[in-house]
């Protein structure tokens, strides 16, 4: 891979989060998130290449940065991008990752709740390409501490769980950013660049009886209103994504404490509608292309199948008009096929499909594989609750 150095002036604070995460940076383009972390989290990310079904539900891992001490005699402190032997060198996510990243001054987080470390991980920005992403950070688990946590920490986190929805439901809203628009509103709460921001205190004040209100805020569902059909599709897909993640975790033996589900969907209603329409055009083109290829191969095609954007097939049915085929749990920038071979130059010119939504599991500071100990029921409890709450929104 060719060297493509970053300087510190090219790194900015990453603000497109729902639950804080002090010290997180990104490149100016917003493509890559640089998150300070401990070695345990790095080891877990590296290990996920041996768990491909689970890996579909986490942000793409692009490598690590070693943040070296500042050296006044040097032009800059070098930070080497290391690749584990478990890396798949053919992974498309790694093709544009530089061999090294250079910063004019070494950076390390300090104070304000930031992690003291000289290491960071490079992850895809799940919220990239959205016009106005709505983001929900949902902390999972009734138990929030790992086995190595000191007693005082355990007691504190147990109290937090008891006093919030974590203990009863296995989940807690850790934060949300919801696009409202730039027009003045009558609400007393101020907006931040058109977004209504809900911090951890909002989620901690919710109860088992009122937590549904948080999800209604996230999807901008107002009492008495008919559920917007595009938002309804988004909720249905989130349910299917969660069911897929549940299935993946039920096959694994692991323990993950204080991990979160990151929900992202297009918050601009006009852009959301256009994204669904663009996706439909792509699927129609895929269907036409599949029919053409089938006729060319055997001269007969009557099967009514649509290839969805994750490579699986979806039968056209009565519910298809209100339930589009399910793409991967992350947005994919796809292009419409044609009947003729496409050159690389022509492929680059084809318009991208705007993203609709994404669901990712994040935060693995206290995560490990635990062979012989069965599935992580602590995490699964929260995921099952999230599925139930989303289904209730559709009723």
GROMACS .gro file of C-alpha atoms in nm:
model
  395
    1UNK     CA    1   0.000   0.000   0.000
    2UNK     CA    2   0.127   0.346  -0.087
    3UNK     CA    3   0.219   0.587   0.189
    4UNK     CA    4  -0.040   0.859   0.239
    5UNK     CA    5   0.060   1.049   0.553
    6UNK     CA    6  -0.178   1.240   0.776
    7UNK     CA    7  -0.058   1.538   0.974
    8UNK     CA    8  -0.218   1.649   1.296
    9UNK     CA    9  -0.368   1.943   1.111
   10UNK     CA   10  -0.557   1.684   0.905
   11UNK     CA   11  -0.712   1.524   1.215
   12UNK     CA   12  -1.017   1.677   1.379
   13UNK     CA   13  -1.231   1.601   1.682
   14UNK     CA   14  -1.499   1.351   1.592
   15UNK     CA   15  -1.829   1.504   1.703
   16UNK     CA   16  -2.078   1.288   1.515
   17UNK     CA   17  -2.146   1.067   1.817
   18UNK     CA   18  -2.447   1.020   2.041
   19UNK     CA   19  -2.283   0.936   2.374
   20UNK     CA   20  -1.971   1.145   2.413
   21UNK     CA   21  -1.657   0.933   2.366
   22UNK     CA   22  -1.403   1.203   2.451
   23UNK     CA   23  -1.075   1.202   2.263
   24UNK     CA   24  -1.205   1.041   1.943
   25UNK     CA   25  -1.063   1.193   1.622
   26UNK     CA   26  -1.123   1.153   1.252
   27UNK     CA   27  -0.956   1.256   0.930
   28UNK     CA   28  -1.092   1.573   0.771
   29UNK     CA   29  -1.291   1.377   0.514
   30UNK     CA   30  -1.476   1.197   0.793
   31UNK     CA   31  -1.407   0.855   0.641
   32UNK     CA   32  -1.197   0.716   0.926
   33UNK     CA   33  -1.259   0.730   1.300
   34UNK     CA   34  -0.952   0.721   1.524
   35UNK     CA   35  -1.044   0.601   1.873
   36UNK     CA   36  -0.802   0.575   2.167
   37UNK     CA   37  -0.817   0.234   2.330
   38UNK     CA   38  -0.635  -0.027   2.534
   39UNK     CA   39  -0.463  -0.336   2.397
   40UNK     CA   40  -0.754  -0.558   2.503
   41UNK     CA   41  -0.986  -0.384   2.257
   42UNK     CA   42  -0.729  -0.409   1.979
   43UNK     CA   43  -0.688  -0.782   2.040
   44UNK     CA   44  -1.063  -0.829   2.027
   45UNK     CA   45  -1.098  -0.642   1.696
   46UNK     CA   46  -0.813  -0.846   1.548
   47UNK     CA   47  -0.978  -1.168   1.666
   48UNK     CA   48  -1.307  -1.092   1.490
   49UNK     CA   49  -1.163  -1.198   1.154
   50UNK     CA   50  -1.208  -1.555   1.279
   51UNK     CA   51  -1.578  -1.481   1.341
   52UNK     CA   52  -1.704  -1.355   1.002
   53UNK     CA   53  -2.077  -1.369   1.080
   54UNK     CA   54  -2.030  -1.161   1.394
   55UNK     CA   55  -1.788  -0.927   1.213
   56UNK     CA   56  -2.071  -0.817   0.981
   57UNK     CA   57  -2.221  -0.633   1.278
   58UNK     CA   58  -1.920  -0.428   1.388
   59UNK     CA   59  -1.748  -0.131   1.220
   60UNK     CA   60  -1.478  -0.224   0.971
   61UNK     CA   61  -1.144  -0.243   1.154
   62UNK     CA   62  -0.865  -0.081   0.951
   63UNK     CA   63  -0.569  -0.112   1.186
   64UNK     CA   64  -0.403   0.053   1.484
   65UNK     CA   65  -0.202   0.365   1.550
   66UNK     CA   66   0.089   0.378   1.794
   67UNK     CA   67   0.093   0.730   1.934
   68UNK     CA   68   0.456   0.799   2.014
   69UNK     CA   69   0.591   1.058   2.264
   70UNK     CA   70   0.660   1.401   2.118
   71UNK     CA   71   1.017   1.455   1.998
   72UNK     CA   72   1.123   1.818   1.940
   73UNK     CA   73   1.432   1.718   1.743
   74UNK     CA   74   1.226   1.529   1.486
   75UNK     CA   75   1.009   1.679   1.215
   76UNK     CA   76   0.715   1.479   1.346
   77UNK     CA   77   0.633   1.176   1.555
   78UNK     CA   78   0.565   0.877   1.334
   79UNK     CA   79   0.272   0.652   1.403
   80UNK     CA   80   0.293   0.313   1.241
   81UNK     CA   81  -0.015   0.138   1.110
   82UNK     CA   82   0.016  -0.222   1.226
   83UNK     CA   83  -0.168  -0.511   1.069
   84UNK     CA   84  -0.226  -0.831   1.262
   85UNK     CA   85  -0.137  -1.160   1.099
   86UNK     CA   86  -0.508  -1.238   1.116
   87UNK     CA   87  -0.584  -0.953   0.873
   88UNK     CA   88  -0.733  -1.045   0.540
   89UNK     CA   89  -0.504  -0.861   0.301
   90UNK     CA   90  -0.770  -0.875   0.030
   91UNK     CA   91  -1.024  -0.695   0.250
   92UNK     CA   92  -1.149  -0.398   0.040
   93UNK     CA   93  -1.164  -0.188   0.356
   94UNK     CA   94  -0.783  -0.202   0.376
   95UNK     CA   95  -0.700  -0.109   0.019
   96UNK     CA   96  -0.680   0.265   0.086
   97UNK     CA   97  -0.529   0.253   0.434
   98UNK     CA   98  -0.184   0.416   0.440
   99UNK     CA   99   0.125   0.223   0.551
  100UNK     CA  100   0.203   0.498   0.798
  101UNK     CA  101   0.041   0.804   0.944
  102UNK     CA  102   0.248   1.104   1.046
  103UNK     CA  103   0.138   1.377   1.285
  104UNK     CA  104   0.326   1.702   1.339
  105UNK     CA  105   0.296   1.647   1.713
  106UNK     CA  106   0.213   1.325   1.891
  107UNK     CA  107  -0.136   1.320   2.032
  108UNK     CA  108  -0.256   1.132   2.337
  109UNK     CA  109  -0.583   1.186   2.520
  110UNK     CA  110  -0.572   1.316   2.876
  111UNK     CA  111  -0.825   1.434   3.129
  112UNK     CA  112  -1.195   1.492   3.083
  113UNK     CA  113  -1.278   1.125   3.093
  114UNK     CA  114  -1.044   1.041   2.804
  115UNK     CA  115  -0.850   0.716   2.804
  116UNK     CA  116  -0.480   0.746   2.889
  117UNK     CA  117  -0.316   0.541   2.617
  118UNK     CA  118  -0.062   0.563   2.340
  119UNK     CA  119  -0.266   0.347   2.108
  120UNK     CA  120  -0.571   0.408   1.891
  121UNK     CA  121  -0.774   0.200   1.648
  122UNK     CA  122  -0.884   0.306   1.301
  123UNK     CA  123  -1.247   0.227   1.222
  124UNK     CA  124  -1.488   0.309   0.942
  125UNK     CA  125  -1.718   0.603   1.011
  126UNK     CA  126  -2.056   0.432   1.012
  127UNK     CA  127  -2.236   0.768   0.980
  128UNK     CA  128  -2.046   0.874   0.667
  129UNK     CA  129  -2.239   0.963   0.347
  130UNK     CA  130  -2.565   1.047   0.526
  131UNK     CA  131  -2.707   1.391   0.469
  132UNK     CA  132  -2.835   1.428   0.826
  133UNK     CA  133  -2.768   1.110   1.026
  134UNK     CA  134  -2.987   1.032   1.326
  135UNK     CA  135  -2.780   0.841   1.581
  136UNK     CA  136  -2.877   0.634   1.885
  137UNK     CA  137  -2.624   0.478   2.126
  138UNK     CA  138  -2.789   0.195   2.320
  139UNK     CA  139  -2.577   0.047   2.601
  140UNK     CA  140  -2.638  -0.326   2.645
  141UNK     CA  141  -2.639  -0.552   2.947
  142UNK     CA  142  -2.778  -0.569   3.300
  143UNK     CA  143  -2.426  -0.639   3.424
  144UNK     CA  144  -2.185  -0.371   3.306
  145UNK     CA  145  -1.854  -0.480   3.461
  146UNK     CA  146  -1.600  -0.740   3.354
  147UNK     CA  147  -1.445  -1.001   3.583
  148UNK     CA  148  -1.131  -0.795   3.638
  149UNK     CA  149  -1.319  -0.485   3.761
  150UNK     CA  150  -1.232  -0.377   4.119
  151UNK     CA  151  -1.501  -0.415   4.382
  152UNK     CA  152  -1.574  -0.042   4.407
  153UNK     CA  153  -1.627  -0.025   4.029
  154UNK     CA  154  -1.859  -0.325   4.038
  155UNK     CA  155  -2.071  -0.173   4.312
  156UNK     CA  156  -2.094   0.161   4.130
  157UNK     CA  157  -2.200   0.002   3.802
  158UNK     CA  158  -2.449  -0.224   3.978
  159UNK     CA  159  -2.608   0.084   4.136
  160UNK     CA  160  -2.625   0.250   3.794
  161UNK     CA  161  -2.796  -0.057   3.653
  162UNK     CA  162  -3.044  -0.077   3.942
  163UNK     CA  163  -3.136   0.291   3.908
  164UNK     CA  164  -3.186   0.280   3.531
  165UNK     CA  165  -3.339   0.049   3.271
  166UNK     CA  166  -3.019  -0.157   3.245
  167UNK     CA  167  -3.107  -0.401   3.522
  168UNK     CA  168  -3.467  -0.472   3.419
  169UNK     CA  169  -3.439  -0.445   3.041
  170UNK     CA  170  -3.074  -0.517   2.969
  171UNK     CA  171  -3.037  -0.186   2.785
  172UNK     CA  172  -3.015   0.187   2.842
  173UNK     CA  173  -3.024   0.483   2.608
  174UNK     CA  174  -2.675   0.634   2.639
  175UNK     CA  175  -2.734   0.921   2.398
  176UNK     CA  176  -2.909   1.038   2.081
  177UNK     CA  177  -2.864   1.297   1.807
  178UNK     CA  178  -3.184   1.361   1.611
  179UNK     CA  179  -3.216   1.595   1.314
  180UNK     CA  180  -3.491   1.855   1.362
  181UNK     CA  181  -3.406   2.109   1.093
  182UNK     CA  182  -3.269   2.461   1.098
  183UNK     CA  183  -3.604   2.637   1.132
  184UNK     CA  184  -3.679   2.784   1.478
  185UNK     CA  185  -3.894   2.564   1.701
  186UNK     CA  186  -4.123   2.637   1.992
  187UNK     CA  187  -3.945   2.383   2.210
  188UNK     CA  188  -3.758   2.513   2.510
  189UNK     CA  189  -3.462   2.281   2.448
  190UNK     CA  190  -3.198   2.443   2.225
  191UNK     CA  191  -3.081   2.269   1.909
  192UNK     CA  192  -2.718   2.207   1.818
  193UNK     CA  193  -2.672   2.278   1.446
  194UNK     CA  194  -3.027   2.161   1.382
  195UNK     CA  195  -2.996   1.851   1.600
  196UNK     CA  196  -3.168   1.775   1.928
  197UNK     CA  197  -2.908   1.610   2.149
  198UNK     CA  198  -2.998   1.376   2.435
  199UNK     CA  199  -2.712   1.291   2.670
  200UNK     CA  200  -2.664   1.006   2.917
  201UNK     CA  201  -2.872   1.183   3.184
  202UNK     CA  202  -3.179   1.163   2.963
  203UNK     CA  203  -3.145   0.786   2.928
  204UNK     CA  204  -3.078   0.737   3.297
  205UNK     CA  205  -3.402   0.916   3.384
  206UNK     CA  206  -3.613   0.676   3.177
  207UNK     CA  207  -3.789   0.378   3.336
  208UNK     CA  208  -3.913   0.047   3.205
  209UNK     CA  209  -4.249   0.217   3.151
  210UNK     CA  210  -4.115   0.529   2.975
  211UNK     CA  211  -3.819   0.395   2.775
  212UNK     CA  212  -4.043   0.357   2.470
  213UNK     CA  213  -4.065   0.737   2.461
  214UNK     CA  214  -3.693   0.748   2.387
  215UNK     CA  215  -3.738   0.528   2.081
  216UNK     CA  216  -4.036   0.739   1.972
  217UNK     CA  217  -3.815   1.049   1.991
  218UNK     CA  218  -3.543   0.877   1.789
  219UNK     CA  219  -3.783   0.792   1.507
  220UNK     CA  220  -3.969   1.122   1.549
  221UNK     CA  221  -4.301   0.949   1.616
  222UNK     CA  222  -4.559   1.186   1.756
  223UNK     CA  223  -4.853   1.062   1.956
  224UNK     CA  224  -5.163   1.031   1.741
  225UNK     CA  225  -4.975   1.063   1.411
  226UNK     CA  226  -4.976   0.794   1.143
  227UNK     CA  227  -4.633   0.632   1.126
  228UNK     CA  228  -4.440   0.760   0.824
  229UNK     CA  229  -4.409   0.474   0.575
  230UNK     CA  230  -4.038   0.533   0.517
  231UNK     CA  231  -3.968   0.534   0.891
  232UNK     CA  232  -4.176   0.218   0.920
  233UNK     CA  233  -3.944   0.050   0.670
  234UNK     CA  234  -3.642   0.170   0.864
  235UNK     CA  235  -3.779   0.021   1.188
  236UNK     CA  236  -3.857  -0.310   1.017
  237UNK     CA  237  -3.503  -0.332   0.886
  238UNK     CA  238  -3.358  -0.254   1.226
  239UNK     CA  239  -3.564  -0.541   1.368
  240UNK     CA  240  -3.426  -0.776   1.102
  241UNK     CA  241  -3.072  -0.655   1.165
  242UNK     CA  242  -3.118  -0.715   1.538
  243UNK     CA  243  -3.255  -1.062   1.472
  244UNK     CA  244  -2.947  -1.133   1.261
  245UNK     CA  245  -2.715  -1.010   1.536
  246UNK     CA  246  -2.907  -1.216   1.792
  247UNK     CA  247  -2.859  -1.525   1.577
  248UNK     CA  248  -2.486  -1.454   1.536
  249UNK     CA  249  -2.433  -1.407   1.911
  250UNK     CA  250  -2.633  -1.718   1.997
  251UNK     CA  251  -2.378  -1.918   1.794
  252UNK     CA  252  -2.081  -1.761   1.974
  253UNK     CA  253  -1.935  -1.812   2.322
  254UNK     CA  254  -1.833  -1.467   2.437
  255UNK     CA  255  -1.867  -1.204   2.708
  256UNK     CA  256  -1.899  -0.834   2.624
  257UNK     CA  257  -1.957  -0.582   2.900
  258UNK     CA  258  -2.064  -0.218   2.845
  259UNK     CA  259  -2.080  -0.261   2.468
  260UNK     CA  260  -2.336  -0.058   2.275
  261UNK     CA  261  -2.560  -0.083   1.973
  262UNK     CA  262  -2.515   0.208   1.733
  263UNK     CA  263  -2.827   0.284   1.529
  264UNK     CA  264  -2.791   0.523   1.234
  265UNK     CA  265  -3.049   0.624   0.975
  266UNK     CA  266  -3.105   0.916   0.739
  267UNK     CA  267  -3.274   1.191   0.941
  268UNK     CA  268  -3.362   1.414   0.648
  269UNK     CA  269  -3.704   1.283   0.543
  270UNK     CA  270  -3.669   1.395   0.179
  271UNK     CA  271  -3.325   1.234   0.155
  272UNK     CA  272  -3.458   0.916   0.320
  273UNK     CA  273  -3.740   0.890   0.067
  274UNK     CA  274  -3.498   0.948  -0.221
  275UNK     CA  275  -3.261   0.681  -0.085
  276UNK     CA  276  -3.539   0.423  -0.081
  277UNK     CA  277  -3.638   0.517  -0.437
  278UNK     CA  278  -3.276   0.491  -0.554
  279UNK     CA  279  -3.249   0.150  -0.392
  280UNK     CA  280  -3.566   0.034  -0.567
  281UNK     CA  281  -3.425   0.143  -0.903
  282UNK     CA  282  -3.113  -0.060  -0.829
  283UNK     CA  283  -3.316  -0.366  -0.732
  284UNK     CA  284  -3.533  -0.336  -1.041
  285UNK     CA  285  -3.217  -0.317  -1.250
  286UNK     CA  286  -3.075  -0.623  -1.072
  287UNK     CA  287  -3.397  -0.812  -1.143
  288UNK     CA  288  -3.384  -0.714  -1.509
  289UNK     CA  289  -3.019  -0.813  -1.529
  290UNK     CA  290  -3.086  -1.150  -1.358
  291UNK     CA  291  -3.370  -1.219  -1.602
  292UNK     CA  292  -3.146  -1.131  -1.897
  293UNK     CA  293  -2.864  -1.354  -1.773
  294UNK     CA  294  -3.102  -1.643  -1.706
  295UNK     CA  295  -3.257  -1.621  -2.051
  296UNK     CA  296  -2.914  -1.603  -2.208
  297UNK     CA  297  -2.806  -1.917  -2.026
  298UNK     CA  298  -3.111  -2.142  -2.070
  299UNK     CA  299  -3.363  -1.949  -2.279
  300UNK     CA  300  -3.632  -1.960  -2.013
  301UNK     CA  301  -3.696  -1.753  -1.705
  302UNK     CA  302  -4.015  -1.732  -1.508
  303UNK     CA  303  -3.879  -1.719  -1.154
  304UNK     CA  304  -3.962  -1.387  -0.992
  305UNK     CA  305  -3.656  -1.325  -0.777
  306UNK     CA  306  -3.473  -1.008  -0.684
  307UNK     CA  307  -3.110  -1.009  -0.577
  308UNK     CA  308  -3.075  -0.790  -0.274
  309UNK     CA  309  -2.773  -0.572  -0.212
  310UNK     CA  310  -2.610  -0.819   0.028
  311UNK     CA  311  -2.595  -1.088  -0.240
  312UNK     CA  312  -2.892  -1.292  -0.120
  313UNK     CA  313  -3.216  -1.337  -0.310
  314UNK     CA  314  -3.553  -1.203  -0.212
  315UNK     CA  315  -3.880  -1.326  -0.354
  316UNK     CA  316  -4.110  -1.064  -0.495
  317UNK     CA  317  -4.429  -1.088  -0.293
  318UNK     CA  318  -4.735  -0.903  -0.185
  319UNK     CA  319  -4.549  -0.730   0.099
  320UNK     CA  320  -4.261  -0.626  -0.126
  321UNK     CA  321  -4.402  -0.280  -0.194
  322UNK     CA  322  -4.386  -0.198   0.177
  323UNK     CA  323  -4.089  -0.411   0.270
  324UNK     CA  324  -3.784  -0.374   0.052
  325UNK     CA  325  -3.517  -0.650   0.048
  326UNK     CA  326  -3.276  -0.629   0.338
  327UNK     CA  327  -2.928  -0.488   0.268
  328UNK     CA  328  -2.632  -0.562   0.497
  329UNK     CA  329  -2.633  -0.422   0.855
  330UNK     CA  330  -2.421  -0.138   0.719
  331UNK     CA  331  -2.490   0.083   0.422
  332UNK     CA  332  -2.324  -0.020   0.098
  333UNK     CA  333  -2.249   0.215  -0.186
  334UNK     CA  334  -2.375   0.007  -0.477
  335UNK     CA  335  -2.406   0.078  -0.846
  336UNK     CA  336  -2.666  -0.047  -1.090
  337UNK     CA  337  -2.561  -0.336  -1.316
  338UNK     CA  338  -2.583  -0.342  -1.693
  339UNK     CA  339  -2.595  -0.629  -1.941
  340UNK     CA  340  -2.253  -0.542  -2.079
  341UNK     CA  341  -1.920  -0.569  -1.895
  342UNK     CA  342  -1.829  -0.245  -1.715
  343UNK     CA  343  -1.478  -0.108  -1.724
  344UNK     CA  344  -1.321   0.028  -1.406
  345UNK     CA  345  -1.351   0.385  -1.537
  346UNK     CA  346  -1.720   0.340  -1.619
  347UNK     CA  347  -1.785   0.179  -1.281
  348UNK     CA  348  -1.634   0.481  -1.103
  349UNK     CA  349  -1.868   0.713  -1.293
  350UNK     CA  350  -2.189   0.537  -1.186
  351UNK     CA  351  -2.382   0.727  -0.918
  352UNK     CA  352  -2.368   0.587  -0.562
  353UNK     CA  353  -2.680   0.471  -0.382
  354UNK     CA  354  -2.745   0.700  -0.083
  355UNK     CA  355  -2.733   0.515   0.251
  356UNK     CA  356  -3.055   0.446   0.439
  357UNK     CA  357  -2.951   0.303   0.774
  358UNK     CA  358  -2.688   0.106   0.963
  359UNK     CA  359  -2.666  -0.098   1.282
  360UNK     CA  360  -2.334  -0.176   1.449
  361UNK     CA  361  -2.216  -0.320   1.778
  362UNK     CA  362  -1.942  -0.099   1.925
  363UNK     CA  363  -1.715  -0.056   2.229
  364UNK     CA  364  -1.518  -0.370   2.309
  365UNK     CA  365  -1.289  -0.259   2.589
  366UNK     CA  366  -1.427  -0.544   2.802
  367UNK     CA  367  -1.495  -0.814   2.544
  368UNK     CA  368  -1.350  -1.161   2.493
  369UNK     CA  369  -1.428  -1.500   2.345
  370UNK     CA  370  -1.505  -1.755   2.617
  371UNK     CA  371  -1.504  -2.111   2.474
  372UNK     CA  372  -1.703  -2.352   2.685
  373UNK     CA  373  -1.910  -2.086   2.862
  374UNK     CA  374  -2.202  -2.056   2.622
  375UNK     CA  375  -2.363  -1.750   2.458
  376UNK     CA  376  -2.360  -1.407   2.620
  377UNK     CA  377  -2.709  -1.398   2.771
  378UNK     CA  378  -2.633  -1.062   2.934
  379UNK     CA  379  -2.599  -0.902   2.590
  380UNK     CA  380  -2.874  -1.107   2.433
  381UNK     CA  381  -3.121  -0.990   2.698
  382UNK     CA  382  -3.078  -0.630   2.582
  383UNK     CA  383  -3.097  -0.720   2.213
  384UNK     CA  384  -3.420  -0.914   2.263
  385UNK     CA  385  -3.566  -0.619   2.455
  386UNK     CA  386  -3.470  -0.383   2.171
  387UNK     CA  387  -3.646  -0.610   1.922
  388UNK     CA  388  -3.960  -0.612   2.137
  389UNK     CA  389  -3.962  -0.234   2.177
  390UNK     CA  390  -3.922  -0.176   1.802
  391UNK     CA  391  -4.201  -0.421   1.724
  392UNK     CA  392  -4.427  -0.230   1.962
  393UNK     CA  393  -4.363   0.089   1.762
  394UNK     CA  394  -4.509  -0.082   1.454
  395UNK     CA  395  -4.830  -0.189   1.627
   0.00000   0.00000   0.00000
